[in-house]
Short mmCIF file of N, CA and C in Angstrom, two decimals:
data_model
loop_
_atom_site.label_atom_id
_atom_site.label_comp_id
_atom_site.label_asym_id
_atom_site.label_seq_id
_atom_site.Cartn_x
_atom_site.Cartn_y
_atom_site.Cartn_z
N ASP A 20 45.34 60.06 147.68
CA ASP A 20 44.15 60.86 147.45
C ASP A 20 44.63 62.39 147.21
N PHE A 21 43.62 63.22 146.85
CA PHE A 21 43.81 64.57 146.55
C PHE A 21 44.62 65.28 147.58
N ASP A 22 44.24 65.26 148.86
CA ASP A 22 44.91 66.06 149.88
C ASP A 22 46.40 65.61 150.05
N SER A 23 46.62 64.26 149.92
CA SER A 23 47.97 63.79 150.14
C SER A 23 48.93 64.24 148.97
N LEU A 24 48.33 64.33 147.83
CA LEU A 24 49.13 64.78 146.57
C LEU A 24 49.44 66.26 146.81
N LEU A 25 48.56 67.13 147.27
CA LEU A 25 48.80 68.47 147.46
C LEU A 25 49.79 68.65 148.58
N GLN A 26 49.77 67.82 149.63
CA GLN A 26 50.72 67.89 150.66
C GLN A 26 52.13 67.43 150.28
N LYS A 27 52.18 66.47 149.39
CA LYS A 27 53.56 66.10 148.80
C LYS A 27 54.11 67.23 148.10
N ALA A 28 53.24 67.95 147.24
CA ALA A 28 53.73 69.05 146.50
C ALA A 28 54.28 70.18 147.41
N LYS A 29 53.52 70.45 148.51
CA LYS A 29 54.06 71.48 149.41
C LYS A 29 55.40 71.03 150.04
N VAL A 30 55.51 69.74 150.38
CA VAL A 30 56.75 69.21 150.98
C VAL A 30 57.93 69.47 150.03
N PHE A 31 57.76 69.20 148.75
CA PHE A 31 58.85 69.31 147.75
C PHE A 31 59.13 70.68 147.28
N TYR A 32 58.14 71.69 147.54
CA TYR A 32 58.29 72.98 146.95
C TYR A 32 59.68 73.61 147.20
N LYS A 33 60.13 73.54 148.31
CA LYS A 33 61.42 74.21 148.71
C LYS A 33 62.62 73.43 148.21
N THR A 34 62.52 72.16 148.08
CA THR A 34 63.70 71.31 147.79
C THR A 34 63.69 70.72 146.36
N ASN A 35 62.53 70.53 145.76
CA ASN A 35 62.54 69.99 144.44
C ASN A 35 61.28 70.45 143.73
N GLN A 36 61.39 71.58 143.03
CA GLN A 36 60.26 72.24 142.40
C GLN A 36 59.64 71.41 141.31
N ASP A 37 60.46 70.47 140.60
CA ASP A 37 59.93 69.66 139.61
C ASP A 37 59.00 68.66 140.20
N SER A 38 59.29 68.12 141.34
CA SER A 38 58.42 67.23 142.10
C SER A 38 57.25 67.83 142.64
N ALA A 39 57.32 69.04 143.08
CA ALA A 39 56.11 69.87 143.47
C ALA A 39 55.22 69.99 142.33
N LEU A 40 55.68 70.41 141.23
CA LEU A 40 54.83 70.58 139.96
C LEU A 40 54.19 69.28 139.58
N TYR A 41 54.96 68.25 139.64
CA TYR A 41 54.48 66.86 139.28
C TYR A 41 53.33 66.47 140.15
N TYR A 42 53.51 66.58 141.57
CA TYR A 42 52.43 66.12 142.50
C TYR A 42 51.22 67.11 142.35
N SER A 43 51.43 68.36 142.29
CA SER A 43 50.25 69.33 142.13
C SER A 43 49.52 69.14 140.85
N GLY A 44 50.22 68.72 139.81
CA GLY A 44 49.58 68.35 138.54
C GLY A 44 48.76 67.16 138.69
N LEU A 45 49.19 66.05 139.35
CA LEU A 45 48.41 64.89 139.68
C LEU A 45 47.23 65.29 140.46
N ALA A 46 47.36 66.14 141.41
CA ALA A 46 46.22 66.60 142.21
C ALA A 46 45.22 67.34 141.44
N TYR A 47 45.61 68.15 140.50
CA TYR A 47 44.70 68.90 139.53
C TYR A 47 44.00 67.88 138.71
N LYS A 48 44.59 66.90 138.15
CA LYS A 48 43.97 65.91 137.26
C LYS A 48 42.96 65.14 138.10
N LYS A 49 43.27 64.85 139.31
CA LYS A 49 42.39 64.11 140.22
C LYS A 49 41.06 64.97 140.52
N ALA A 50 41.35 66.29 140.80
CA ALA A 50 40.22 67.20 141.06
C ALA A 50 39.35 67.28 139.88
N LEU A 51 39.87 67.41 138.64
CA LEU A 51 39.05 67.36 137.50
C LEU A 51 38.20 66.13 137.36
N LYS A 52 38.76 64.98 137.61
CA LYS A 52 37.96 63.76 137.68
C LYS A 52 36.84 63.81 138.63
N GLN A 53 37.08 64.39 139.87
CA GLN A 53 36.02 64.48 140.84
C GLN A 53 34.87 65.48 140.40
N GLY A 54 35.24 66.52 139.60
CA GLY A 54 34.27 67.43 139.19
C GLY A 54 33.70 68.43 140.13
N ASP A 55 34.30 68.56 141.33
CA ASP A 55 33.91 69.42 142.32
C ASP A 55 34.60 70.82 142.09
N VAL A 56 33.96 71.82 141.77
CA VAL A 56 34.53 73.08 141.43
C VAL A 56 35.36 73.70 142.55
N SER A 57 34.94 73.51 143.79
CA SER A 57 35.82 74.08 144.88
C SER A 57 37.03 73.30 145.00
N VAL A 58 37.06 71.96 144.78
CA VAL A 58 38.23 71.15 144.83
C VAL A 58 39.20 71.54 143.61
N ILE A 59 38.61 71.73 142.49
CA ILE A 59 39.36 72.14 141.36
C ILE A 59 40.02 73.43 141.60
N GLY A 60 39.29 74.39 142.20
CA GLY A 60 39.78 75.75 142.56
C GLY A 60 41.06 75.60 143.48
N GLN A 61 41.00 74.81 144.35
CA GLN A 61 42.08 74.63 145.33
C GLN A 61 43.27 74.04 144.55
N ALA A 62 43.01 73.05 143.78
CA ALA A 62 44.17 72.45 142.96
C ALA A 62 44.78 73.50 142.04
N ILE A 63 43.91 74.36 141.42
CA ILE A 63 44.43 75.30 140.46
C ILE A 63 45.33 76.31 141.25
N ALA A 64 44.85 76.85 142.41
CA ALA A 64 45.51 77.78 143.23
C ALA A 64 46.99 77.30 143.52
N GLN A 65 46.96 76.00 143.98
CA GLN A 65 48.34 75.51 144.39
C GLN A 65 49.14 75.14 143.19
N HIS A 66 48.64 74.52 142.11
CA HIS A 66 49.36 74.09 140.98
C HIS A 66 49.92 75.35 140.28
N ALA A 67 49.16 76.41 140.24
CA ALA A 67 49.65 77.64 139.63
C ALA A 67 50.84 78.22 140.31
N THR A 68 50.92 78.10 141.66
CA THR A 68 52.06 78.55 142.42
C THR A 68 53.37 77.87 141.92
N TYR A 69 53.28 76.59 141.72
CA TYR A 69 54.36 75.86 141.23
C TYR A 69 54.72 76.10 139.79
N LEU A 70 53.68 76.33 139.01
CA LEU A 70 53.99 76.70 137.55
C LEU A 70 54.67 78.01 137.54
N ILE A 71 54.31 79.05 138.33
CA ILE A 71 54.98 80.29 138.35
C ILE A 71 56.44 80.15 138.80
N SER A 72 56.72 79.31 139.77
CA SER A 72 58.09 79.04 140.17
C SER A 72 58.94 78.47 139.07
N LYS A 73 58.30 77.72 138.13
CA LYS A 73 59.04 77.19 136.97
C LYS A 73 58.95 78.11 135.65
N LYS A 74 58.39 79.34 135.93
CA LYS A 74 58.29 80.34 134.87
C LYS A 74 57.34 79.93 133.80
N LYS A 75 56.41 79.21 134.13
CA LYS A 75 55.29 78.87 133.18
C LYS A 75 54.15 79.71 133.37
N TYR A 76 54.31 81.00 133.07
CA TYR A 76 53.37 82.01 133.33
C TYR A 76 52.08 81.86 132.60
N GLN A 77 52.20 81.61 131.31
CA GLN A 77 50.91 81.57 130.43
C GLN A 77 50.06 80.39 130.94
N GLU A 78 50.67 79.28 131.27
CA GLU A 78 49.79 78.13 131.63
C GLU A 78 49.23 78.48 133.00
N ALA A 79 49.93 79.02 133.96
CA ALA A 79 49.41 79.37 135.23
C ALA A 79 48.26 80.45 135.05
N GLU A 80 48.51 81.41 134.23
CA GLU A 80 47.46 82.47 134.06
C GLU A 80 46.18 81.84 133.54
N LYS A 81 46.26 80.94 132.62
CA LYS A 81 45.10 80.26 132.01
C LYS A 81 44.36 79.58 133.07
N LEU A 82 45.07 78.88 133.96
CA LEU A 82 44.32 78.13 135.07
C LEU A 82 43.63 79.09 136.10
N LEU A 83 44.45 80.15 136.39
CA LEU A 83 43.96 81.09 137.32
C LEU A 83 42.75 81.81 136.89
N ASN A 84 42.71 82.05 135.62
CA ASN A 84 41.49 82.67 135.00
C ASN A 84 40.24 81.78 135.16
N GLN A 85 40.44 80.53 135.09
CA GLN A 85 39.38 79.59 135.35
C GLN A 85 38.81 79.75 136.76
N ASN A 86 39.72 79.95 137.80
CA ASN A 86 39.29 80.24 139.10
C ASN A 86 38.48 81.52 139.18
N LEU A 87 38.93 82.61 138.50
CA LEU A 87 38.13 83.80 138.50
C LEU A 87 36.74 83.62 137.88
N GLN A 88 36.65 82.75 136.88
CA GLN A 88 35.33 82.52 136.23
C GLN A 88 34.41 81.79 137.30
N ASN A 89 34.97 81.03 138.25
CA ASN A 89 34.24 80.29 139.21
C ASN A 89 34.39 80.89 140.62
N LYS A 90 34.69 82.16 140.71
CA LYS A 90 35.04 82.71 142.05
C LYS A 90 33.90 82.61 143.07
N SER A 91 32.70 82.57 142.79
CA SER A 91 31.71 82.42 143.70
C SER A 91 31.55 80.99 144.27
N LYS A 92 32.23 80.13 143.56
CA LYS A 92 32.07 78.64 143.87
C LYS A 92 33.34 78.05 144.55
N ILE A 93 34.39 78.83 144.62
CA ILE A 93 35.58 78.32 145.24
C ILE A 93 35.80 78.92 146.65
N ASN A 94 36.66 78.25 147.46
CA ASN A 94 36.94 78.75 148.82
C ASN A 94 37.64 80.13 148.77
N LYS A 95 37.37 80.95 149.70
CA LYS A 95 37.86 82.26 149.83
C LYS A 95 39.47 82.16 149.79
N ILE A 96 40.07 81.30 150.53
CA ILE A 96 41.53 81.17 150.59
C ILE A 96 42.04 80.99 149.21
N ASP A 97 41.40 80.13 148.50
CA ASP A 97 41.88 79.76 147.11
C ASP A 97 41.66 80.91 146.10
N LEU A 98 40.60 81.73 146.34
CA LEU A 98 40.34 82.92 145.60
C LEU A 98 41.48 83.93 145.83
N GLY A 99 41.80 84.10 147.13
CA GLY A 99 42.86 84.99 147.56
C GLY A 99 44.15 84.59 147.00
N ILE A 100 44.54 83.29 146.98
CA ILE A 100 45.72 82.89 146.33
C ILE A 100 45.73 83.01 144.85
N THR A 101 44.59 82.89 144.33
CA THR A 101 44.48 83.09 142.91
C THR A 101 44.81 84.56 142.51
N TYR A 102 44.31 85.45 143.18
CA TYR A 102 44.63 86.93 142.98
C TYR A 102 46.10 87.14 143.31
N ALA A 103 46.57 86.61 144.29
CA ALA A 103 48.06 86.83 144.66
C ALA A 103 48.89 86.27 143.57
N ASN A 104 48.64 85.03 143.10
CA ASN A 104 49.36 84.41 142.03
C ASN A 104 49.35 85.27 140.78
N LEU A 105 48.16 85.79 140.43
CA LEU A 105 48.02 86.72 139.26
C LEU A 105 48.93 87.97 139.50
N GLY A 106 48.92 88.46 140.76
CA GLY A 106 49.73 89.65 141.05
C GLY A 106 51.19 89.33 140.84
N SER A 107 51.58 88.14 141.25
CA SER A 107 53.01 87.70 141.02
C SER A 107 53.38 87.62 139.56
N ILE A 108 52.52 87.03 138.81
CA ILE A 108 52.65 86.92 137.29
C ILE A 108 52.85 88.30 136.71
N ASN A 109 51.80 89.20 137.11
CA ASN A 109 51.89 90.57 136.52
C ASN A 109 53.21 91.28 136.97
N SER A 110 53.64 91.13 138.19
CA SER A 110 54.82 91.79 138.69
C SER A 110 56.06 91.27 137.98
N LEU A 111 56.12 89.96 137.76
CA LEU A 111 57.23 89.43 137.04
C LEU A 111 57.26 89.91 135.62
N LYS A 112 56.10 90.20 135.01
CA LYS A 112 56.02 90.71 133.62
C LYS A 112 56.22 92.23 133.66
N GLU A 113 56.46 92.78 134.82
CA GLU A 113 56.61 94.22 135.00
C GLU A 113 55.39 95.06 134.62
N GLN A 114 54.18 94.42 134.87
CA GLN A 114 52.87 95.06 134.71
C GLN A 114 52.45 95.43 136.12
N ARG A 115 53.18 96.37 136.73
CA ARG A 115 53.00 96.65 138.13
C ARG A 115 51.61 97.15 138.58
N ASP A 116 51.04 97.96 137.73
CA ASP A 116 49.66 98.44 138.05
C ASP A 116 48.64 97.34 138.14
N VAL A 117 48.68 96.48 137.20
CA VAL A 117 47.79 95.29 137.26
C VAL A 117 48.15 94.40 138.43
N ALA A 118 49.42 94.23 138.66
CA ALA A 118 49.92 93.38 139.79
C ALA A 118 49.27 94.01 141.14
N LEU A 119 49.35 95.32 141.24
CA LEU A 119 48.84 95.97 142.48
C LEU A 119 47.38 95.71 142.67
N GLU A 120 46.65 95.81 141.52
CA GLU A 120 45.18 95.53 141.58
C GLU A 120 44.93 94.13 142.02
N ASN A 121 45.63 93.14 141.55
CA ASN A 121 45.49 91.73 142.00
C ASN A 121 45.87 91.58 143.44
N TYR A 122 46.96 92.14 143.81
CA TYR A 122 47.48 92.02 145.21
C TYR A 122 46.47 92.67 146.18
N ILE A 123 45.88 93.78 145.82
CA ILE A 123 44.79 94.45 146.64
C ILE A 123 43.63 93.59 146.75
N ALA A 124 43.18 93.00 145.68
CA ALA A 124 42.08 92.06 145.73
C ALA A 124 42.40 90.90 146.67
N ALA A 125 43.64 90.39 146.59
CA ALA A 125 44.06 89.29 147.47
C ALA A 125 43.96 89.74 148.95
N LEU A 126 44.47 90.95 149.18
CA LEU A 126 44.56 91.53 150.55
C LEU A 126 43.16 91.63 151.10
N ASP A 127 42.22 92.01 150.37
CA ASP A 127 40.82 92.15 150.92
C ASP A 127 40.31 90.84 151.40
N ILE A 128 40.61 89.79 150.54
CA ILE A 128 40.14 88.46 150.92
C ILE A 128 40.90 87.97 152.15
N PHE A 129 42.22 88.10 152.08
CA PHE A 129 43.01 87.54 153.18
C PHE A 129 42.70 88.23 154.59
N GLU A 130 42.36 89.51 154.46
CA GLU A 130 42.02 90.25 155.66
C GLU A 130 40.59 89.79 156.16
N GLU A 131 39.71 89.55 155.23
CA GLU A 131 38.37 89.07 155.56
C GLU A 131 38.39 87.79 156.26
N ILE A 132 39.26 86.94 155.88
CA ILE A 132 39.36 85.55 156.49
C ILE A 132 40.49 85.38 157.49
N SER A 133 41.15 86.50 157.74
CA SER A 133 42.18 86.56 158.87
C SER A 133 43.33 85.64 158.55
N SER A 134 43.72 85.54 157.30
CA SER A 134 44.86 84.75 156.95
C SER A 134 46.14 85.59 157.04
N HIS A 135 46.74 85.54 158.20
CA HIS A 135 47.88 86.52 158.51
C HIS A 135 49.12 86.17 157.71
N ASP A 136 49.38 84.88 157.43
CA ASP A 136 50.55 84.43 156.69
C ASP A 136 50.42 84.95 155.32
N TYR A 137 49.23 84.81 154.70
CA TYR A 137 49.08 85.28 153.32
C TYR A 137 49.02 86.83 153.25
N LEU A 138 48.48 87.41 154.24
CA LEU A 138 48.51 88.94 154.29
C LEU A 138 49.95 89.38 154.35
N ALA A 139 50.87 88.79 155.16
CA ALA A 139 52.15 89.16 155.21
C ALA A 139 52.91 88.96 153.86
N ARG A 140 52.75 87.82 153.24
CA ARG A 140 53.35 87.59 151.94
C ARG A 140 52.94 88.64 150.86
N THR A 141 51.60 88.89 150.92
CA THR A 141 51.09 89.80 149.94
C THR A 141 51.57 91.26 150.13
N TYR A 142 51.69 91.65 151.43
CA TYR A 142 52.17 93.03 151.71
C TYR A 142 53.68 93.11 151.36
N LEU A 143 54.40 92.07 151.60
CA LEU A 143 55.74 91.88 151.05
C LEU A 143 55.90 92.15 149.60
N ASN A 144 55.05 91.46 148.79
CA ASN A 144 55.03 91.59 147.40
C ASN A 144 54.67 92.99 146.91
N ILE A 145 53.78 93.70 147.63
CA ILE A 145 53.33 95.06 147.29
C ILE A 145 54.53 95.89 147.63
N GLY A 146 55.19 95.71 148.76
CA GLY A 146 56.38 96.52 149.22
C GLY A 146 57.47 96.46 148.13
N ILE A 147 57.65 95.24 147.61
CA ILE A 147 58.68 95.15 146.56
C ILE A 147 58.37 95.98 145.31
N ILE A 148 57.06 95.98 144.97
CA ILE A 148 56.67 96.83 143.82
C ILE A 148 56.94 98.27 144.13
N TYR A 149 56.47 98.69 145.28
CA TYR A 149 56.72 100.08 145.64
C TYR A 149 58.18 100.46 145.73
N GLU A 150 58.95 99.57 146.23
CA GLU A 150 60.42 99.76 146.31
C GLU A 150 60.93 100.00 144.87
N ASN A 151 60.50 99.14 144.00
CA ASN A 151 60.97 99.14 142.57
C ASN A 151 60.54 100.48 141.90
N GLU A 152 59.43 100.93 142.36
CA GLU A 152 58.86 102.21 141.74
C GLU A 152 59.40 103.48 142.57
N GLY A 153 60.19 103.24 143.63
CA GLY A 153 60.64 104.38 144.39
C GLY A 153 59.67 105.02 145.28
N LYS A 154 58.58 104.30 145.63
CA LYS A 154 57.52 104.89 146.38
C LYS A 154 57.56 104.26 147.86
N THR A 155 58.68 104.29 148.44
CA THR A 155 58.79 103.75 149.74
C THR A 155 58.07 104.52 150.80
N PHE A 156 57.96 105.81 150.71
CA PHE A 156 57.25 106.59 151.75
C PHE A 156 55.85 106.13 151.95
N PHE A 157 55.10 105.97 150.79
CA PHE A 157 53.75 105.50 150.86
C PHE A 157 53.70 104.13 151.49
N MET A 158 54.54 103.27 151.06
CA MET A 158 54.52 101.83 151.56
C MET A 158 54.87 101.83 153.10
N THR A 159 55.77 102.66 153.49
CA THR A 159 56.07 102.66 154.91
C THR A 159 54.91 103.11 155.71
N ASN A 160 54.16 104.14 155.30
CA ASN A 160 52.99 104.56 156.02
C ASN A 160 51.90 103.49 155.91
N HIS A 161 51.70 102.87 154.78
CA HIS A 161 50.73 101.86 154.64
C HIS A 161 50.99 100.73 155.50
N TYR A 162 52.29 100.28 155.56
CA TYR A 162 52.74 99.18 156.38
C TYR A 162 52.47 99.43 157.85
N THR A 163 52.78 100.69 158.26
CA THR A 163 52.60 101.05 159.68
C THR A 163 51.15 100.95 160.02
N THR A 164 50.27 101.37 159.10
CA THR A 164 48.76 101.16 159.34
C THR A 164 48.45 99.73 159.52
N LEU A 165 48.99 98.89 158.69
CA LEU A 165 48.80 97.47 158.74
C LEU A 165 49.19 96.89 160.08
N VAL A 166 50.32 97.21 160.46
CA VAL A 166 50.94 96.70 161.79
C VAL A 166 50.10 97.09 162.96
N LEU A 167 49.62 98.32 162.92
CA LEU A 167 48.72 98.79 164.02
C LEU A 167 47.40 98.11 164.01
N LYS A 168 46.77 97.83 162.79
CA LYS A 168 45.57 97.06 162.71
C LYS A 168 45.78 95.62 163.25
N GLN A 169 46.94 95.08 162.94
CA GLN A 169 47.19 93.67 163.43
C GLN A 169 47.33 93.56 164.90
N VAL A 170 48.04 94.63 165.44
CA VAL A 170 48.24 94.64 166.92
C VAL A 170 46.92 94.72 167.59
N VAL A 171 45.89 95.57 167.05
CA VAL A 171 44.60 95.60 167.57
C VAL A 171 43.85 94.28 167.56
N TYR A 172 44.04 93.51 166.50
CA TYR A 172 43.42 92.21 166.37
C TYR A 172 43.91 91.15 167.19
N LEU A 173 45.17 91.26 167.61
CA LEU A 173 45.90 90.23 168.31
C LEU A 173 45.43 90.14 169.80
#
């Protein structure tokens, strides 16, 4: 079923990216057959992650834009992953301003739903952009603010 295909993709992601891409592709096709926009959104968010890891940016971006067109109909976590994936594509293309806009949109969502693991990943990606731009002072202060906010929530 759909969930087991996505789970297989996640299992293979670190050891065999081709298999991860294969299983997430099957999950995407299965989601399309189901016709449920929220399920399709989840499949797109995950499949795009594996497409990006295989440097298939154009294909990933096309799918992610579908999620943006349906953003009111997909789960918040999948919308956050969509923005984060777009940020990754933009960052890899050295379109850092656009990448930051996407990462910030992702942060807002991950903060709203208290997804600490995705918050951490997204802040790391933002930190890499600031490091590459030589803006570490701002990032250090911004990161300190985040850490203080997280301590208050815990």
